[in-house]
mmCIF file of C-alpha atoms in Angstrom:
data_model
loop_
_atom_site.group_PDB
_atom_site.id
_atom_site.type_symbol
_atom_site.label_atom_id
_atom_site.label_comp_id
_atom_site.label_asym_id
_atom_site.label_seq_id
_atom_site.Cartn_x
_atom_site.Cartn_y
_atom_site.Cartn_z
ATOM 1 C CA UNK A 157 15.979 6.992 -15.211
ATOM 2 C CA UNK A 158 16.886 7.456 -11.773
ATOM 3 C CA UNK A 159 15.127 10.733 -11.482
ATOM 4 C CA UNK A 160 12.413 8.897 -12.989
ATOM 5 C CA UNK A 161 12.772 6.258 -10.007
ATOM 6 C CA UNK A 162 12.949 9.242 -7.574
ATOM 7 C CA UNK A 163 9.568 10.505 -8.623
ATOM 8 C CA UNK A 164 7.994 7.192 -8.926
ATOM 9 C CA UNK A 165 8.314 7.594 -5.180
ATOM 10 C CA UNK A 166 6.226 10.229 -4.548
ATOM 11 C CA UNK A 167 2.434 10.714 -4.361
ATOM 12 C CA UNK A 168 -0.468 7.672 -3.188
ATOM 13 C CA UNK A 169 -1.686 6.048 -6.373
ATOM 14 C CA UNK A 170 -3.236 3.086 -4.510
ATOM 15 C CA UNK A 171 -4.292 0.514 -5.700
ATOM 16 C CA UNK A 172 -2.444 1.116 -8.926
ATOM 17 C CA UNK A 173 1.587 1.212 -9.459
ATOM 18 C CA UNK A 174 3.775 3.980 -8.460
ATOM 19 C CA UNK A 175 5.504 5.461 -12.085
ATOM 20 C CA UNK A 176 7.862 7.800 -12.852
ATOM 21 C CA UNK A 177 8.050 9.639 -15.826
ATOM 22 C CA UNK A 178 11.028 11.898 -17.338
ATOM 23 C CA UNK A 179 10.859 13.346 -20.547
ATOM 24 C CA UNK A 180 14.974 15.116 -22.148
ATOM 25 C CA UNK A 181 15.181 17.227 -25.344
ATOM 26 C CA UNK A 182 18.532 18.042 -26.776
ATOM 27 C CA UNK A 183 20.270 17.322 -23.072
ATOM 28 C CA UNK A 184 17.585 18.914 -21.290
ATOM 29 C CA UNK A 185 14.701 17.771 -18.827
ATOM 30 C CA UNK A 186 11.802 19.311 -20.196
ATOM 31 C CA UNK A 187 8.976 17.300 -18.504
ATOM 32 C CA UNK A 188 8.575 15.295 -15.129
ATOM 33 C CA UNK A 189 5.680 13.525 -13.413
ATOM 34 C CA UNK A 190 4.577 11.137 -11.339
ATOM 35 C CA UNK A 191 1.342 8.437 -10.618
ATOM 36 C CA UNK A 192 -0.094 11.230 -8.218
ATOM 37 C CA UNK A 193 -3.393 9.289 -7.285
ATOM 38 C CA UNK A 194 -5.810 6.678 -8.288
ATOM 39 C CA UNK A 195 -8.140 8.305 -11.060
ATOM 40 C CA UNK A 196 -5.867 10.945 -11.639
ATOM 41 C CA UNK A 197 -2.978 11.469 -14.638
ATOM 42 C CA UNK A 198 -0.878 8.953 -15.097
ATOM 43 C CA UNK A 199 3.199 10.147 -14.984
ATOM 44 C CA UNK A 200 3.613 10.513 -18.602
ATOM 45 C CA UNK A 201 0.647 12.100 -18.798
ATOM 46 C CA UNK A 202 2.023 14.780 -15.910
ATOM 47 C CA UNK A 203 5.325 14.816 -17.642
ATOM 48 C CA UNK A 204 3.718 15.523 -21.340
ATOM 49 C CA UNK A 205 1.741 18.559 -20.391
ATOM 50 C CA UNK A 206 4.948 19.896 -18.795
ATOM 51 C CA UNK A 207 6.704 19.350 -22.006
ATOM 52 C CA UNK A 208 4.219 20.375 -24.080
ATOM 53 C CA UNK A 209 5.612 21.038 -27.929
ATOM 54 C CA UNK A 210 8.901 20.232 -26.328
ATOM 55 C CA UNK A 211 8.352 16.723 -26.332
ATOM 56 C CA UNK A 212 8.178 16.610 -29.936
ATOM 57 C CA UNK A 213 11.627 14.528 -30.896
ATOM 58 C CA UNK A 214 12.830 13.750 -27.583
ATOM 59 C CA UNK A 215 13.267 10.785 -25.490
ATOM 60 C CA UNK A 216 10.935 9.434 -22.964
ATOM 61 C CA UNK A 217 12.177 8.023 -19.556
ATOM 62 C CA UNK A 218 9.769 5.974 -17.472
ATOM 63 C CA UNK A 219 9.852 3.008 -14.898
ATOM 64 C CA UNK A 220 7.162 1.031 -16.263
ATOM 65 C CA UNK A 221 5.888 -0.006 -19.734
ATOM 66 C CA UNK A 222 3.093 2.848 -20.671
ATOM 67 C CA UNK A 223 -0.133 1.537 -20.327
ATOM 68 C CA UNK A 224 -2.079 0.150 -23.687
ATOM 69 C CA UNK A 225 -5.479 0.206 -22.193
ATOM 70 C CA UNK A 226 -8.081 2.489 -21.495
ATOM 71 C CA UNK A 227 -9.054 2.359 -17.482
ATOM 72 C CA UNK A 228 -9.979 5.983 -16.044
ATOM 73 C CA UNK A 229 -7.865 7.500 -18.198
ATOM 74 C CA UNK A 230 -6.696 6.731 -21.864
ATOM 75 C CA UNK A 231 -3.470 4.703 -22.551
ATOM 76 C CA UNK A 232 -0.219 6.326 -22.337
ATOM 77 C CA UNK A 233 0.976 4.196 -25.367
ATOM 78 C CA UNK A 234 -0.989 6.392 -27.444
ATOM 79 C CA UNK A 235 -0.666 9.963 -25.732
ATOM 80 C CA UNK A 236 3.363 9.639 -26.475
ATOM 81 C CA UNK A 237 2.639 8.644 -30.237
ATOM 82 C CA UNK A 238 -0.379 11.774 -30.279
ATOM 83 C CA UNK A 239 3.135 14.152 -28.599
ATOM 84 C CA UNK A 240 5.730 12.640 -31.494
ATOM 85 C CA UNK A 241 8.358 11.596 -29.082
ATOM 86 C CA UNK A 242 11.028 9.791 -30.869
ATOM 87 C CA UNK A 243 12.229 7.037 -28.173
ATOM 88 C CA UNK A 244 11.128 5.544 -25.201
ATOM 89 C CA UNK A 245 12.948 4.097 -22.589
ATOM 90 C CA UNK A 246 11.246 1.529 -19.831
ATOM 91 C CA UNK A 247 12.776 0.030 -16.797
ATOM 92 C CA UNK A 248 10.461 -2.814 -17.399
ATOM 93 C CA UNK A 249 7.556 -3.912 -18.714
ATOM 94 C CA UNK A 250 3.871 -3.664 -17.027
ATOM 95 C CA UNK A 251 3.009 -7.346 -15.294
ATOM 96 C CA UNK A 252 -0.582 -7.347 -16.333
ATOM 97 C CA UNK A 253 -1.283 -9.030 -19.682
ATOM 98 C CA UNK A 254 -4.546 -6.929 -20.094
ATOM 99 C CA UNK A 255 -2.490 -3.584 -19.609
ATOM 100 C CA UNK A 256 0.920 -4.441 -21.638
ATOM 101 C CA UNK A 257 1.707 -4.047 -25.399
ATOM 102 C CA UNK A 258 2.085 -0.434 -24.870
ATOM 103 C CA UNK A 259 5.813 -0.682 -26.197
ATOM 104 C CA UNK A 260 4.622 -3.140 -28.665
ATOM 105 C CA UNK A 261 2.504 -0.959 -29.634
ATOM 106 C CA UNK A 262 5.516 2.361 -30.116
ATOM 107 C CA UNK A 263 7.742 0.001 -31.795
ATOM 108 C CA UNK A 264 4.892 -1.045 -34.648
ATOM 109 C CA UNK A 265 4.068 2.763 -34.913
ATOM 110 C CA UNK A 266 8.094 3.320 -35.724
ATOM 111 C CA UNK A 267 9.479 4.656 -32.744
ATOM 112 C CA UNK A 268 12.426 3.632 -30.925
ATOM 113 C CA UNK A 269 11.932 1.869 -27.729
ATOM 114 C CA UNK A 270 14.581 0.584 -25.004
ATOM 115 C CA UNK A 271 13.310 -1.862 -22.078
ATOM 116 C CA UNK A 272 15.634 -3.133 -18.869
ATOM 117 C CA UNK A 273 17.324 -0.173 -17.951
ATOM 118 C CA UNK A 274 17.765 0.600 -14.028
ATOM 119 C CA UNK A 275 14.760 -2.328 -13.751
ATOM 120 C CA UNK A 276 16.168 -3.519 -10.338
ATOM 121 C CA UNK A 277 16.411 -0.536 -9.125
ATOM 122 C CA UNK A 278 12.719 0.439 -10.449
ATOM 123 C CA UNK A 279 11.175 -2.493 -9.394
ATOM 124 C CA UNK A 280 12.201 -1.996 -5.833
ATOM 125 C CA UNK A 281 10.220 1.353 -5.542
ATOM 126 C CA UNK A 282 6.969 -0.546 -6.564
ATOM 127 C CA UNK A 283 7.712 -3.467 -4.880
ATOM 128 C CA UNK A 284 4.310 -3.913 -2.830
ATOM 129 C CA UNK A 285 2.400 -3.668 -6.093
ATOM 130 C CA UNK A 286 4.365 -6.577 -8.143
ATOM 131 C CA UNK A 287 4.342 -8.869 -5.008
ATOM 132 C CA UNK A 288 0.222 -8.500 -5.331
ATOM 133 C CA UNK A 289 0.023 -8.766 -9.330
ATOM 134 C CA UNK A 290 2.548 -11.696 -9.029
ATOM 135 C CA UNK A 291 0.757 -13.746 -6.477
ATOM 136 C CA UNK A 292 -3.203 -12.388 -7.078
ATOM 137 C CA UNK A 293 -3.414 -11.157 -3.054
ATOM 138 C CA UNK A 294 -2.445 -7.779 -1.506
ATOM 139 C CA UNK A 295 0.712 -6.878 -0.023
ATOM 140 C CA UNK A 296 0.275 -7.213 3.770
ATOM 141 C CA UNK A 297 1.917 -4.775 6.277
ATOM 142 C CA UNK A 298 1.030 -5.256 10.175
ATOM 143 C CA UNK A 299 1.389 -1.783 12.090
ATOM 144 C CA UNK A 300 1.550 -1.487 15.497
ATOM 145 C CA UNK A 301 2.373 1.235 18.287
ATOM 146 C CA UNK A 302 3.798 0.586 21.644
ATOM 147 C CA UNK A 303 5.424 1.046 24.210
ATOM 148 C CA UNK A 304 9.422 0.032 25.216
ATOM 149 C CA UNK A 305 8.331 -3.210 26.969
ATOM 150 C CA UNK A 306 6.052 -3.955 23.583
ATOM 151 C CA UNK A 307 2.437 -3.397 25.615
ATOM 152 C CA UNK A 308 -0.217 -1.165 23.334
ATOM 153 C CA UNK A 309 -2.558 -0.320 26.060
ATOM 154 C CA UNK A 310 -2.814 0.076 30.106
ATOM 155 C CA UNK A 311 -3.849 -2.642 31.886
ATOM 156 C CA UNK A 312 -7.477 -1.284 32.736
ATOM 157 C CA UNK A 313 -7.661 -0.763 28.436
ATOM 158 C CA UNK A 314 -6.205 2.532 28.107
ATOM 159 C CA UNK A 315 -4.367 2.979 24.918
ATOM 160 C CA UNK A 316 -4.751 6.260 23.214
ATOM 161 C CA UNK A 317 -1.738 8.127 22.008
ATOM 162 C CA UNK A 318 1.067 5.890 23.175
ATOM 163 C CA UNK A 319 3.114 7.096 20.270
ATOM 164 C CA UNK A 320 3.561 11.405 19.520
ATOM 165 C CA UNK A 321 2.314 13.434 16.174
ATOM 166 C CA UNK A 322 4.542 12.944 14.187
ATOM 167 C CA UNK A 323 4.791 9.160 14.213
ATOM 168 C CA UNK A 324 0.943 9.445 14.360
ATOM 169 C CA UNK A 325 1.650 11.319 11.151
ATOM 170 C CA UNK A 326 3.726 8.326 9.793
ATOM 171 C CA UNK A 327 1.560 6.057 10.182
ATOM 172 C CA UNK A 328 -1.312 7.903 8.582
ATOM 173 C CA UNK A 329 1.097 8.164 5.699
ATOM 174 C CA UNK A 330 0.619 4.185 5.264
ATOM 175 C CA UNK A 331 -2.658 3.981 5.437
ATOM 176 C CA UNK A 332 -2.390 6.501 2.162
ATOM 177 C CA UNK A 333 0.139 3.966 0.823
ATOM 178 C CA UNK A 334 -1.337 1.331 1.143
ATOM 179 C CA UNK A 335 -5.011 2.463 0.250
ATOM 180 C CA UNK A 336 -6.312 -0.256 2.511
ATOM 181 C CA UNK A 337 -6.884 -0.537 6.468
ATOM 182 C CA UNK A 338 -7.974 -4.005 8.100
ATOM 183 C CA UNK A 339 -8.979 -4.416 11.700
ATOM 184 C CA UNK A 340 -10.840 -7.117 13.748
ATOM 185 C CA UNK A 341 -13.858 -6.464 15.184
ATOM 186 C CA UNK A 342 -12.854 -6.268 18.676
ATOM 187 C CA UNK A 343 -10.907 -3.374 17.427
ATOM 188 C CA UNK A 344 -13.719 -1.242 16.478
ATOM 189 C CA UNK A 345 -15.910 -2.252 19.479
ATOM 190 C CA UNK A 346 -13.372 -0.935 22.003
ATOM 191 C CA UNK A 347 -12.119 1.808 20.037
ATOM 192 C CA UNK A 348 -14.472 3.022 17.405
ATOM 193 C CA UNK A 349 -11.309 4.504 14.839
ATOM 194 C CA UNK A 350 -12.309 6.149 11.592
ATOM 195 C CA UNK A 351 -9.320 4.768 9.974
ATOM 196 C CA UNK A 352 -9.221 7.583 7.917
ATOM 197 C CA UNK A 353 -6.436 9.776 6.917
ATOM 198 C CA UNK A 354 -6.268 12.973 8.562
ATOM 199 C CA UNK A 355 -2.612 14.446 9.269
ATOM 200 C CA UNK A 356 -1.377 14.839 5.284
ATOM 201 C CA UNK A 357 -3.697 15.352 2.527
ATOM 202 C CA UNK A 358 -4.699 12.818 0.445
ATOM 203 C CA UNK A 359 -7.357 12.767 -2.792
ATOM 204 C CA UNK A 360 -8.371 9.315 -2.058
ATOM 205 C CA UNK A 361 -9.462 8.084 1.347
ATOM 206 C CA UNK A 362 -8.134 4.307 2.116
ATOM 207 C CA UNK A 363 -10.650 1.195 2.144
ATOM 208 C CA UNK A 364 -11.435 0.289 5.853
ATOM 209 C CA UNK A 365 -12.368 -3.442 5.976
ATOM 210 C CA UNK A 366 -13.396 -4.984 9.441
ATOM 211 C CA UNK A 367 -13.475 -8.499 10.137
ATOM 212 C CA UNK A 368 -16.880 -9.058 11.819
ATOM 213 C CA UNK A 369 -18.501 -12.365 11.265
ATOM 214 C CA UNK A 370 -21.818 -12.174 13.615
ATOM 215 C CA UNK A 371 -22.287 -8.666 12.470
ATOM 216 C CA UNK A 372 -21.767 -7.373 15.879
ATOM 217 C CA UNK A 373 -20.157 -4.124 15.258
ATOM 218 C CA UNK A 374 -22.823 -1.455 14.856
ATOM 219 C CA UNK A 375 -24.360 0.770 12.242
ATOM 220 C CA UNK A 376 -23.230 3.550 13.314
ATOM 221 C CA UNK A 377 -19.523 3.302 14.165
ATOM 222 C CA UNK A 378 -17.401 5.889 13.002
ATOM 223 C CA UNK A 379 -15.919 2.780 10.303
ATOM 224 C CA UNK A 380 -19.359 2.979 8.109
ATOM 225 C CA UNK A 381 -19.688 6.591 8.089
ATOM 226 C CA UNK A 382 -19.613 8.713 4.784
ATOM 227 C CA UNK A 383 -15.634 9.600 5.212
ATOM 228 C CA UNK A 384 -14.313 6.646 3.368
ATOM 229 C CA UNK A 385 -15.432 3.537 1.949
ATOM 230 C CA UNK A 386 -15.718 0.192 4.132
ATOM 231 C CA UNK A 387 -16.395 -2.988 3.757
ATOM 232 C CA UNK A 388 -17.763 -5.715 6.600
ATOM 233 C CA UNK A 389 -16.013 -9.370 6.020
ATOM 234 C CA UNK A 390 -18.525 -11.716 7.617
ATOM 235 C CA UNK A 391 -19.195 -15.640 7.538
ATOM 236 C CA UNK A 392 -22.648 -16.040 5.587
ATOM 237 C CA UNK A 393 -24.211 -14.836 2.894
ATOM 238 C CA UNK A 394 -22.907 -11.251 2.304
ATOM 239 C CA UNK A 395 -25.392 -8.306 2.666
ATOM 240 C CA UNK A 396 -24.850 -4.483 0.430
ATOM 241 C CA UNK A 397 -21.610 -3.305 1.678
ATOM 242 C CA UNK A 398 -20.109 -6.870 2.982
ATOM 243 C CA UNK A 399 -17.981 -9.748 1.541
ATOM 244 C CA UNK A 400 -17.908 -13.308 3.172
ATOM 245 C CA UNK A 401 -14.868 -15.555 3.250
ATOM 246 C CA UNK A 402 -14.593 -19.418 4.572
ATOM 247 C CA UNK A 403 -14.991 -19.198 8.480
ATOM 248 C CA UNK A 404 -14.173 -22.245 11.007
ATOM 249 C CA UNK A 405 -12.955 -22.677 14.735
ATOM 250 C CA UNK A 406 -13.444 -18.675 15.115
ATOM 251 C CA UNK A 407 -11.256 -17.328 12.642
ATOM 252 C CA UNK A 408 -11.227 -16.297 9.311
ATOM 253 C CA UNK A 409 -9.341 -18.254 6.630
ATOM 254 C CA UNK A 410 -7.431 -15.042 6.034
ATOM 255 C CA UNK A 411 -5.821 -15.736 2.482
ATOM 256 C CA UNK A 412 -9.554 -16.283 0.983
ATOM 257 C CA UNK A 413 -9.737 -12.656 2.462
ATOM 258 C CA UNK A 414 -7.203 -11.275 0.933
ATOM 259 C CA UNK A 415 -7.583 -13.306 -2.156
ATOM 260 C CA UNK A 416 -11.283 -11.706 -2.365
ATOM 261 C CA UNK A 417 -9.622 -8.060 -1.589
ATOM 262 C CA UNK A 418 -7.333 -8.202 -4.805
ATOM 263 C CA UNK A 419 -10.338 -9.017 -6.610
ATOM 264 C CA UNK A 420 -11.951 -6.129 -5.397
ATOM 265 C CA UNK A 421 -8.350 -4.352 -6.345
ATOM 266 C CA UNK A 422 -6.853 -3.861 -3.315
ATOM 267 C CA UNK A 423 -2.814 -4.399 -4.181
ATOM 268 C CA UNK A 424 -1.828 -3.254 -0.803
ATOM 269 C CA UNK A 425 -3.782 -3.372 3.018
ATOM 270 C CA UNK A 426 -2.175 -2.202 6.531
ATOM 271 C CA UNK A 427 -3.730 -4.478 9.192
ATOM 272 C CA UNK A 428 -3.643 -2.123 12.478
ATOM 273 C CA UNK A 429 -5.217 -4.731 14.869
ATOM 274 C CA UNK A 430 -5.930 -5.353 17.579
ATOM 275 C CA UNK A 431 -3.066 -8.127 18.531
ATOM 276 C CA UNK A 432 -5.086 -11.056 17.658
ATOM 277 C CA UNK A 433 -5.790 -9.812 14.286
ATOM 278 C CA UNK A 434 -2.119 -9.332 13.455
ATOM 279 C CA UNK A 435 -1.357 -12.515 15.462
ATOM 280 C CA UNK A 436 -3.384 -14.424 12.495
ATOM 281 C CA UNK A 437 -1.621 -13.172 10.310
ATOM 282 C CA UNK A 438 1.826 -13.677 11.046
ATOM 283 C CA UNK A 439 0.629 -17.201 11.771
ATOM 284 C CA UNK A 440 -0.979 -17.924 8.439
ATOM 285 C CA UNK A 441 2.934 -16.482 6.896
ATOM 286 C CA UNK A 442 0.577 -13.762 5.106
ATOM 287 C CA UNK A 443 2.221 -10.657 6.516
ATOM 288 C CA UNK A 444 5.021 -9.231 4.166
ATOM 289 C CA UNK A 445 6.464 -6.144 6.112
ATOM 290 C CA UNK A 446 5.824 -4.492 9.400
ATOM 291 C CA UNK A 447 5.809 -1.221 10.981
ATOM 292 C CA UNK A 448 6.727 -0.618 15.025
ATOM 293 C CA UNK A 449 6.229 2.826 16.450
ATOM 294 C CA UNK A 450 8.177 2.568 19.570
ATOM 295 C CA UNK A 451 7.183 5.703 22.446
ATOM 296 C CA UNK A 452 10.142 5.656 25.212
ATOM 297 C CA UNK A 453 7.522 4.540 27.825
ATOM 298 C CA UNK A 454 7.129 1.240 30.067
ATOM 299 C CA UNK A 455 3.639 0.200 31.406
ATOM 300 C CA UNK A 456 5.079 -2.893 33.188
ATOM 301 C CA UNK A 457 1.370 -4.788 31.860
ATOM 302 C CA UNK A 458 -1.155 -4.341 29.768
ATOM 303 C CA UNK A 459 -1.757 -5.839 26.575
ATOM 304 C CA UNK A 460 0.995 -6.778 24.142
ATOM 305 C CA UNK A 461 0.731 -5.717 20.569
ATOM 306 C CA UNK A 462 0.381 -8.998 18.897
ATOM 307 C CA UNK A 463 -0.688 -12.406 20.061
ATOM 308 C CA UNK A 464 0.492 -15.360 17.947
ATOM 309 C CA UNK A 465 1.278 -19.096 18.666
ATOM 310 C CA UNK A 466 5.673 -20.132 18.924
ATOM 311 C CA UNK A 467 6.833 -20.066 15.339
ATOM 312 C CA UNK A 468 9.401 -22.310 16.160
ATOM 313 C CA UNK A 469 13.789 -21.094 16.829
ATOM 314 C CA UNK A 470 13.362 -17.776 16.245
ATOM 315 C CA UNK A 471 16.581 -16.646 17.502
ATOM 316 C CA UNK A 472 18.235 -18.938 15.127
ATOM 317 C CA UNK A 473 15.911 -18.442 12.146
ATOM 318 C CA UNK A 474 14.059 -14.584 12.349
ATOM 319 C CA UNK A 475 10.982 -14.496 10.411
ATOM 320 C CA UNK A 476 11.906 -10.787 9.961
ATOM 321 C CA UNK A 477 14.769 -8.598 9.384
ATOM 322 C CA UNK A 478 14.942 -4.878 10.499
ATOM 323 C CA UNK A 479 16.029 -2.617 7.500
ATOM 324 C CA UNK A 480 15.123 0.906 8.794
ATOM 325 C CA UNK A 481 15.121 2.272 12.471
ATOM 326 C CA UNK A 482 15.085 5.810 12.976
ATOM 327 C CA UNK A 483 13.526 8.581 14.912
ATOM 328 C CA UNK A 484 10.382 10.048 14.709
ATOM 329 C CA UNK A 485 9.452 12.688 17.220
ATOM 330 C CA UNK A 486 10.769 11.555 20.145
ATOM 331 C CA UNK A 487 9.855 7.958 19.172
ATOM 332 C CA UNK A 488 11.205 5.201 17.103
ATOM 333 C CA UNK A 489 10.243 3.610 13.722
ATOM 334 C CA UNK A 490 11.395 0.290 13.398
ATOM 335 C CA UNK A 491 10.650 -1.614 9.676
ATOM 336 C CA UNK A 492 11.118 -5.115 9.354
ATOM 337 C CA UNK A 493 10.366 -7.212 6.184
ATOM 338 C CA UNK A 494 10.005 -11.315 5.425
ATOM 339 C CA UNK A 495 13.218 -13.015 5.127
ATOM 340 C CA UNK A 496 11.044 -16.808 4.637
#
């Protein structure tokens, strides 16, 4: 199970669950996979065709329930009774009614099944998913690059490449993660990003979602182009392409927008700006985990990388707690997540 934890790890199956999958024969792996991508195989799918004939008696290791259900691809539950594997093992069980009763479904067909084992430990590696199932709204990480004295840009604007390649790298990597990019309008007016992924390779491009309600950004910014899907939040009646959400004293009421983005199926979004963007959202308590690129530079002004109101004695009482810092390049990588 924990090489089945280890491999749940790997690949950028956003919006769905990260699964591992590991299938032993008489004391011997003979199948692994993993939740590779949205669309594609899921793990014990990956891990049967490895196995082939192999898995034919043995015993089936995998974090999370199989699915029963038949999405883009065919339930699991029934491609392990099709292979004649005699027992199944789950670290837990799948949160969605719709998509459980897949070991229900083993244990009525006569095969042995085990649930619980390593679950902590499982659950942890999929944690952004089960926070979104749990509470019907995406998992929110706020990412930001800076500077040593915490500015993102010069103070005449300038602001590109604060940060080096590889921690550019890095944080292209959570955009794949988290199969969802937010950013204000403002952001897009001064900057015009793609949002895309471009330094790893990825099968499925992440949502970019701007929050424009005039409809001021333009057609053609690079945002609505053909290399990834967008979508426009605005406050109105919601044109092809757009979604509205409740809209007073010039902001957004930002857990309608999130609550609309799970029902699109977003589990997970990284909101990259600008500073009033992520300001809003550490205000409203909506952002779960965030990501500081730190360059060994000092601009002595220029605009800070978040702007939010006093949340109250922070020294006392942090909103956050740092669980990673290391180096990246010749920058830092600081994670923090929600401790309230």
């Amino acid at each position: 199970m924990m090489r089945a934890v280890e491999l749940s790890r790997l690949g950028f199956p956003a919006p769905n669950p990260h699964v591992g999958c590991v299938i032993v024969a008489d004391g011997e792996v003979v199948g692994e996979g993993y939740h590779d991508h949205a669309g594609g195989p899921h793990a014990e799918i990956v891990a049967l065709r490895q196995a082939g004939k192999k898995a034919r008696g043995a015993t089936v290791f995998v974090t999370m329930e199989p699915c029963n259900h038949h999405g883009r691809t065919p339930p699991c539950a029934a491609a392990l009774l099709e292979a004649g594997v005699a027992r199944v093992v789950a670290a837990y069980r799948d949160p969605i009614p719709s998509h459980s009763g897949g070991l229900e479904r083993l244990r009525t067909a006569g095969m042995e099944v085990h649930v619980g084992l390593m679950e902590e430990t499982a659950r942890a590696a999929n944690l952004p998913w089960l926070t979104a199932v749990e509470r019907a709204y995406p998992y929110v990480v706020a990412k930001a690059a800076m500077t040593l004295d915490g500015r993102i840009a010069m103070p005449d604007g300038r602001s590109k490449w604060i940060t080096g390649e590889q921690a550019r790298a890095e944080a292209h990597r959570l955009r794949a993660e988290c199969g969802a990019v937010l950013v204000g309008r403002a952001t897009v007016e001064k900057d015009d990003p793609s949002l895309t992924v471009r330094h790893i390779e990825v099968v499925n491009q992440p949502l970019r979602i701007v929050l424009d309600p005039s409809r001021k950004v333009a057609k053609g910014a690079k945002i609505f182009d053909r290399e990834a899907p967008s979508l426009r939040f605005v406050a109105g009646q919601p044109m092809d392409g757009e979604a509205a959400a409740p809209y007073s004293d010039g902001a957004f009421d930002l857990r309608a927008v999130l609550k609309e983005l799970y029902a699109r199926g977003v589990t997970s979004v990284l909101v990259e700006g600008g500073a009033l963007t992520i300001g809003k959202f550490y205000e409203a308590g909506l952002i779960d985990r965030i990501e500081l690129f730190v360059a060994p530079k000092v601009f002595g002004a220029g605009k800070m990388w978040i702007e939010a109101s006093p949340s109250g004695p922070a020294i006392e009482e942090p909103d956050f707690k740092i669980v990673h810092a290391r180096s990246v390049g010749n920058d830092a990588w600081i994670s923090c997540v929600r401790t309230t």
